[in-house]
Coordinates of C-alpha atoms in Angstrom, one line a residue:
X1 CA -22.6 -20.4 -10.9
X2 CA -22.8 -18.2 -14.0
X3 CA -23.3 -20.4 -17.1
X4 CA -20.3 -18.4 -18.7
X5 CA -16.5 -17.1 -18.0
X6 CA -17.5 -14.2 -20.1
X7 CA -20.2 -12.8 -17.7
X8 CA -17.6 -12.4 -14.6
X9 CA -16.8 -9.2 -14.3
X10 CA -14.6 -9.5 -11.5
X11 CA -12.2 -12.2 -12.9
X12 CA -10.1 -14.3 -11.1
X13 CA -6.7 -14.9 -12.5
X14 CA -6.7 -17.2 -15.9
X15 CA -4.1 -18.1 -18.2
X16 CA -4.0 -16.9 -21.9
X17 CA -3.7 -20.8 -22.7
X18 CA -5.1 -23.6 -20.4
X19 CA -3.0 -26.6 -19.3
X20 CA -4.1 -30.2 -19.6
X21 CA -4.5 -31.2 -15.9
X22 CA -5.0 -34.4 -14.0
X23 CA -6.6 -34.8 -10.4
X24 CA -5.6 -37.0 -7.5
X25 CA -9.0 -36.9 -5.5
X26 CA -12.6 -37.6 -6.5
X27 CA -14.2 -36.2 -3.5
X28 CA -16.8 -33.4 -3.1
X29 CA -14.9 -30.8 -4.1
X30 CA -13.6 -32.0 -6.8
X31 CA -16.9 -32.7 -8.1
X32 CA -18.5 -30.2 -6.5
X33 CA -16.0 -27.4 -7.2
X34 CA -12.7 -28.0 -9.2
X35 CA -14.4 -29.5 -12.0
X36 CA -17.2 -27.1 -12.6
X37 CA -14.8 -24.3 -12.4
X38 CA -12.6 -25.5 -14.6
X39 CA -15.4 -26.8 -17.0
X40 CA -16.4 -23.2 -16.8
X41 CA -12.7 -21.8 -17.6
X42 CA -12.4 -24.1 -20.2
X43 CA -9.5 -26.1 -18.5
X44 CA -9.2 -29.6 -20.4
X45 CA -9.1 -32.3 -17.5
X46 CA -7.3 -35.4 -18.8
X47 CA -6.9 -37.9 -15.8
X48 CA -8.5 -38.5 -12.5
X49 CA -7.3 -40.4 -9.3
X50 CA -8.8 -41.4 -6.0
X51 CA -8.2 -44.3 -3.5
X52 CA -12.0 -45.2 -4.2
X53 CA -11.8 -46.3 -8.2
X54 CA -14.8 -46.4 -8.7
X55 CA -16.0 -42.7 -7.4
X56 CA -13.1 -41.5 -9.4
X57 CA -14.9 -43.4 -12.6
X58 CA -18.4 -42.5 -11.9
X59 CA -16.7 -38.2 -11.4
X60 CA -14.8 -39.5 -15.1
X61 CA -17.5 -40.3 -16.6
X62 CA -19.7 -37.0 -15.5
X63 CA -16.8 -34.6 -16.6
X64 CA -15.9 -36.5 -19.6
X65 CA -12.3 -37.7 -18.3
X66 CA -10.9 -39.5 -20.8
X67 CA -8.2 -41.0 -18.2
X68 CA -9.0 -43.3 -15.0
X69 CA -6.1 -44.1 -13.0
X70 CA -5.8 -46.7 -10.4
X71 CA -3.1 -45.8 -8.7
X72 CA -0.9 -42.6 -8.0
X73 CA 2.0 -43.7 -9.9
X74 CA -0.4 -44.7 -13.0
X75 CA -1.8 -41.0 -12.6
X76 CA 1.8 -39.8 -12.8
X77 CA 2.3 -41.1 -15.9
X78 CA -0.8 -39.7 -17.3
X79 CA 0.2 -36.2 -16.4
X80 CA 3.9 -36.9 -17.0
X81 CA 2.5 -38.1 -21.1
X82 CA 0.3 -34.7 -21.1
X83 CA 1.9 -32.5 -19.7
X84 CA 0.0 -31.5 -17.2
X85 CA -0.9 -30.1 -13.8
X86 CA -1.1 -32.0 -10.9
X87 CA -4.2 -30.8 -9.0
X88 CA -3.7 -32.9 -5.4
X89 CA -7.7 -32.4 -3.6
X90 CA -7.0 -35.0 -0.4
X91 CA -6.6 -34.5 3.1
X92 CA -3.5 -32.5 4.2
X93 CA -1.9 -35.1 6.0
X94 CA -1.7 -37.1 3.1
X95 CA 0.0 -34.0 0.6
X96 CA 3.5 -34.3 1.3
X97 CA 3.5 -37.7 0.5
X98 CA 2.0 -37.5 -2.9
X99 CA 4.1 -34.2 -3.5
X100 CA 7.4 -36.7 -3.3
X101 CA 6.0 -38.8 -6.1
X102 CA 5.8 -36.2 -8.4
X103 CA 8.3 -35.8 -11.4
X104 CA 10.5 -32.4 -10.7
X105 CA 9.9 -29.5 -12.3
X106 CA 5.9 -29.5 -12.6
X107 CA 3.3 -27.6 -11.5
X108 CA 1.0 -28.5 -8.8
X109 CA -1.8 -27.1 -6.8
X110 CA -2.7 -28.5 -3.2
X111 CA -5.9 -28.7 -1.5
X112 CA -6.1 -26.1 1.8
X113 CA -4.4 -26.5 4.5
X114 CA -1.0 -26.7 3.4
X115 CA -0.9 -29.6 6.2
X116 CA -1.9 -29.8 9.4
X117 CA 0.7 -28.2 11.4
X118 CA 3.6 -25.6 10.7
X119 CA 6.0 -28.7 10.7
X120 CA 4.0 -30.0 7.9
X121 CA 3.5 -26.6 6.2
X122 CA 7.7 -26.5 6.1
X123 CA 8.0 -30.3 4.8
X124 CA 5.5 -29.3 2.2
X125 CA 7.4 -26.5 1.1
X126 CA 11.0 -27.8 1.4
X127 CA 9.8 -30.7 -1.0
X128 CA 8.3 -28.0 -3.3
X129 CA 11.7 -26.5 -3.3
X130 CA 13.5 -29.6 -3.2
X131 CA 11.7 -31.0 -6.6
X132 CA 11.6 -27.6 -7.8
X133 CA 7.6 -27.8 -8.2
X134 CA 6.0 -24.5 -9.5
X135 CA 3.5 -25.0 -6.2
X136 CA 0.3 -22.8 -5.2
X137 CA -2.4 -24.0 -2.3
X138 CA -5.9 -23.7 -3.2
X139 CA -6.9 -21.1 -0.7
X140 CA -10.1 -20.0 -3.0
X141 CA -11.7 -17.1 -1.0
X142 CA -9.1 -14.5 -2.1
X143 CA -10.1 -15.2 -5.4
X144 CA -14.1 -15.4 -5.3
X145 CA -15.1 -12.1 -7.6
X146 CA -16.4 -10.4 -4.5
X147 CA -13.1 -10.1 -2.7
X148 CA -11.4 -9.1 -6.3
X149 CA -14.1 -6.4 -6.6
X150 CA -13.5 -5.1 -2.7
X151 CA -9.4 -5.5 -2.9
X152 CA -10.4 -3.1 -6.3
X153 CA -12.3 -0.8 -3.9
X154 CA -9.5 -0.5 -1.7
X155 CA -6.9 -0.2 -4.2
X156 CA -8.5 2.8 -5.9
X157 CA -8.7 4.4 -2.5
X158 CA -12.2 4.8 -2.4
X159 CA -12.8 4.1 1.2
X160 CA -9.6 5.7 2.3
X161 CA -7.0 3.9 4.7
X162 CA -8.2 0.8 6.3
X163 CA -8.4 1.2 9.9
X164 CA -11.0 -1.6 10.7
X165 CA -11.6 -5.6 10.1
X166 CA -14.7 -7.5 11.2
X167 CA -16.0 -10.6 9.8
X168 CA -18.6 -12.6 11.3
X169 CA -20.1 -15.9 10.7
X170 CA -23.1 -17.2 13.1
X171 CA -24.8 -20.0 11.4
X172 CA -25.2 -23.9 11.9
X173 CA -22.6 -25.9 9.8
X174 CA -23.3 -29.6 8.5
X175 CA -20.3 -30.9 9.6
X176 CA -21.3 -34.6 8.7
X177 CA -20.7 -33.6 4.7
X178 CA -17.4 -34.6 6.0
X179 CA -16.3 -37.8 7.9
X180 CA -12.2 -36.9 8.0
X181 CA -13.3 -34.0 10.4
X182 CA -13.9 -35.9 13.3
X183 CA -10.7 -37.6 14.0
X184 CA -9.1 -33.8 13.4
X185 CA -7.4 -32.5 16.8
X186 CA -6.8 -29.7 15.1
X187 CA -10.3 -28.9 12.9
X188 CA -12.2 -25.4 13.1
X189 CA -9.4 -23.3 11.7
X190 CA -7.4 -25.6 9.9
X191 CA -10.3 -26.5 8.0
X192 CA -12.6 -23.2 7.5
X193 CA -11.5 -20.1 9.4
X194 CA -8.5 -20.7 7.8
X195 CA -9.9 -19.1 4.5
X196 CA -10.4 -16.0 6.8
X197 CA -7.2 -15.6 8.1
X198 CA -5.7 -16.3 4.1
X199 CA -8.4 -13.6 2.8
X200 CA -7.6 -10.7 5.2
X201 CA -3.8 -11.4 4.4
X202 CA -4.8 -10.5 0.8
X203 CA -6.5 -7.2 1.5
X204 CA -4.0 -6.1 4.6
X205 CA -1.1 -8.1 4.8
X206 CA 0.5 -9.8 7.3
X207 CA -0.5 -9.3 11.0
X208 CA 2.8 -9.0 13.9
X209 CA 1.0 -11.8 16.5
X210 CA -2.6 -13.3 17.1
X211 CA -4.8 -13.4 20.0
X212 CA -6.9 -16.8 19.7
X213 CA -9.7 -19.4 21.2
X214 CA -10.5 -22.3 19.6
X215 CA -13.2 -24.3 21.1
X216 CA -15.8 -27.2 21.1
X217 CA -19.5 -26.8 21.5
X218 CA -21.1 -29.1 24.2
X219 CA -24.1 -29.4 21.5
X220 CA -21.2 -31.0 19.2
X221 CA -19.0 -32.9 21.4
X222 CA -17.9 -35.3 18.2
X223 CA -15.7 -32.2 17.1
X224 CA -12.5 -31.1 18.2
X225 CA -13.6 -27.4 17.9
X226 CA -16.6 -25.7 16.1
X227 CA -16.6 -22.3 17.8
X228 CA -12.9 -19.3 17.1
X229 CA -12.3 -16.0 17.9
X230 CA -9.4 -14.3 16.7
X231 CA -7.7 -11.0 16.9
X232 CA -4.9 -10.3 14.3
X233 CA -2.6 -7.4 15.6
X234 CA -1.6 -4.7 12.9
X235 CA -0.6 -2.4 15.8
X236 CA -2.2 0.7 16.8
X237 CA -4.7 1.9 13.9
X238 CA -5.5 -1.4 12.4
X239 CA -8.0 -3.3 14.1
X240 CA -8.8 -6.7 12.9
X241 CA -11.1 -9.5 14.6
X242 CA -12.8 -13.1 13.3
X243 CA -15.9 -14.5 14.9
X244 CA -16.8 -17.5 14.3
X245 CA -20.0 -20.0 16.0
X246 CA -21.3 -23.0 13.7
X247 CA -23.7 -23.9 16.2
X248 CA -26.2 -21.1 16.0
X249 CA -28.7 -23.9 16.1
X250 CA -31.9 -21.2 16.5
X251 CA -33.1 -21.2 13.3
X252 CA -32.2 -19.3 10.1
X253 CA -33.4 -15.7 10.5
X254 CA -29.8 -14.6 12.6
X255 CA -27.3 -16.6 10.7
X256 CA -24.6 -14.2 9.8
X257 CA -21.7 -14.6 7.0
X258 CA -20.3 -11.1 6.8
X259 CA -16.9 -9.2 6.3
X260 CA -17.0 -5.8 7.0
X261 CA -13.9 -3.4 6.1
X262 CA -14.0 0.1 7.7
X263 CA -11.5 2.8 6.1
X264 CA -11.3 6.4 6.5
X265 CA -13.3 7.6 4.4
X266 CA -16.0 4.8 4.0
X267 CA -16.5 0.9 4.5
X268 CA -17.4 -2.3 2.6
X269 CA -19.7 -4.7 3.5
X270 CA -19.7 -8.2 2.1
X271 CA -22.4 -11.4 2.2
X272 CA -20.5 -14.3 1.8
X273 CA -24.0 -16.3 1.2
X274 CA -22.6 -19.4 0.3
X275 CA -22.0 -20.1 3.9
X276 CA -25.5 -19.6 5.0
X277 CA -27.9 -22.4 4.9
X278 CA -24.2 -23.9 3.1
X279 CA -24.1 -26.1 0.6
X280 CA -27.2 -24.2 -1.4
X281 CA -26.3 -21.1 -0.1
X282 CA -27.8 -17.7 -0.2
X283 CA -27.3 -14.5 -2.8
X284 CA -23.9 -12.8 -2.3
X285 CA -23.6 -9.2 -1.6
X286 CA -21.8 -6.5 -1.9
X287 CA -21.9 -2.7 -0.8
X288 CA -20.2 0.2 0.0
X289 CA -20.4 3.8 1.4
X290 CA -18.2 6.7 1.2
X291 CA -18.3 10.6 3.2
X292 CA -20.3 11.6 -0.2
X293 CA -23.7 11.6 1.8
X294 CA -24.8 9.0 -0.7
X295 CA -25.4 6.2 1.7
X296 CA -25.0 2.7 1.0
X297 CA -24.5 1.4 -2.5
X298 CA -24.8 -2.1 -4.0
X299 CA -21.8 -3.2 -6.7
X300 CA -23.2 -6.0 -9.2
X301 CA -20.7 -8.8 -9.0
X302 CA -20.9 -11.7 -11.1
X303 CA -20.3 -15.1 -9.8
X304 CA -19.3 -16.3 -6.3
X305 CA -16.4 -18.7 -4.4
X306 CA -18.3 -21.7 -5.4
X307 CA -17.2 -22.2 -7.9
X308 CA -16.0 -19.3 -9.6
X309 CA -12.7 -18.8 -7.1
X310 CA -11.5 -21.6 -8.0
X311 CA -10.6 -20.8 -11.6
X312 CA -8.0 -18.5 -10.0
X313 CA -6.5 -21.0 -8.2
X314 CA -5.2 -22.8 -10.9
X315 CA -5.3 -20.2 -13.7
X316 CA -2.6 -18.4 -11.5
X317 CA -0.7 -21.3 -11.2
X318 CA -1.0 -21.6 -15.1
X319 CA 0.4 -17.9 -15.7
X320 CA 3.0 -18.6 -13.2
X321 CA 3.8 -21.6 -15.5
X322 CA 4.2 -19.5 -18.7
X323 CA 6.4 -16.4 -16.7
X324 CA 8.5 -17.5 -13.8
X325 CA 8.5 -13.2 -12.8
X326 CA 4.6 -13.8 -12.6
X327 CA 3.1 -12.9 -9.3
X328 CA 1.5 -15.5 -8.3
X329 CA -0.9 -14.7 -5.3
X330 CA -1.4 -18.3 -4.2
X331 CA 1.6 -19.4 -4.2
X332 CA 3.1 -22.2 -1.4
X333 CA 5.3 -19.4 -0.1
X334 CA 2.7 -17.1 0.6
X335 CA 0.4 -19.9 2.0
X336 CA 2.9 -20.9 4.2
X337 CA 2.9 -17.1 5.5
X338 CA -1.0 -17.8 6.1
X339 CA 0.2 -21.4 7.4
X340 CA 2.3 -19.4 10.1
X341 CA -0.9 -17.4 11.4
X342 CA -2.6 -20.3 11.9
X343 CA 0.0 -22.0 13.9
X344 CA 0.2 -18.9 16.0
X345 CA -3.7 -18.7 16.3
X346 CA -3.4 -22.5 18.0
X347 CA -0.9 -21.7 20.3
X348 CA -2.5 -18.7 21.4
X349 CA -6.0 -20.7 22.0
X350 CA -3.4 -23.3 24.3
X351 CA -1.7 -20.7 26.0
X352 CA -4.8 -19.6 27.7
X353 CA -5.8 -16.0 28.7
X354 CA -4.0 -13.7 31.0
X355 CA -5.5 -14.4 34.4
X356 CA -7.5 -11.7 35.7
X357 CA -6.5 -10.9 39.9
X358 CA -9.2 -10.3 42.2

């Protein structure tokens, strides 16, 4: 992580003036990513709540948060008193119940996924609309500095029209860090590959359909799925593939965590270092090549996914609260479209392959 937000050369969304924040949830994603990002950005956090009150108190002490609530109701009172944005960082199945307790007309950022099914996603979206909430979902990868830089290269026409997107992840993931995932019927896409689906949408828009297979590994029967293959259908010219294998248990030499984007005039290659040897990670890297004959060159990008990208998901929400006409790229409405793609992936996987007639 960089030491100052001023060091970032590809800035996530940030408001002119930060609002107060209260957080529901004090798990590892909060202490390891949300709060370091908010500290870096200068976003004031004034209250925190967790089912485990001692955990909340410990996190509050570590990050200098003045108020620790014993209940959601108490946290809501603190948030109302400070005119704060609510940051919900709990398992997705608990999000709707918490949203119902928030004051109407407020601002809220929800952890991904937006529910664990399209029905839950629709319920969450409906609650946000009924309560007139300005709401976002924490799909941070699209706000990572190297993704911002890659989109900028594309928008400037450096590689021409995009015709191929390939995301490859081959590594051994430490799933033991998230005990609750071992109970999920829908695991890998909802809690990991959803980031790649969402990020690709931020680059090339919505697919018309998907082909998908998500599955277990014989070495990891305790988890519903740990391997996924997705083809996102964008018609006859644009090919989009996602290849994920979290069970590469054969040393670190050939781990992969790479996004490759090819255009008519060049290509972009992003190494997402966080996923390699997670959670320690390896260095990120952004490279591109064009048809000018100069070969591959590296773009210097300061900052990473964890924690700098978390600045943008909250910062964009604050900007939206200040200006209702502002286009907030992490809005609940946009996140719902990612959930529609995810639902289609699960449906495709369940339907199975087209039989081969011999």
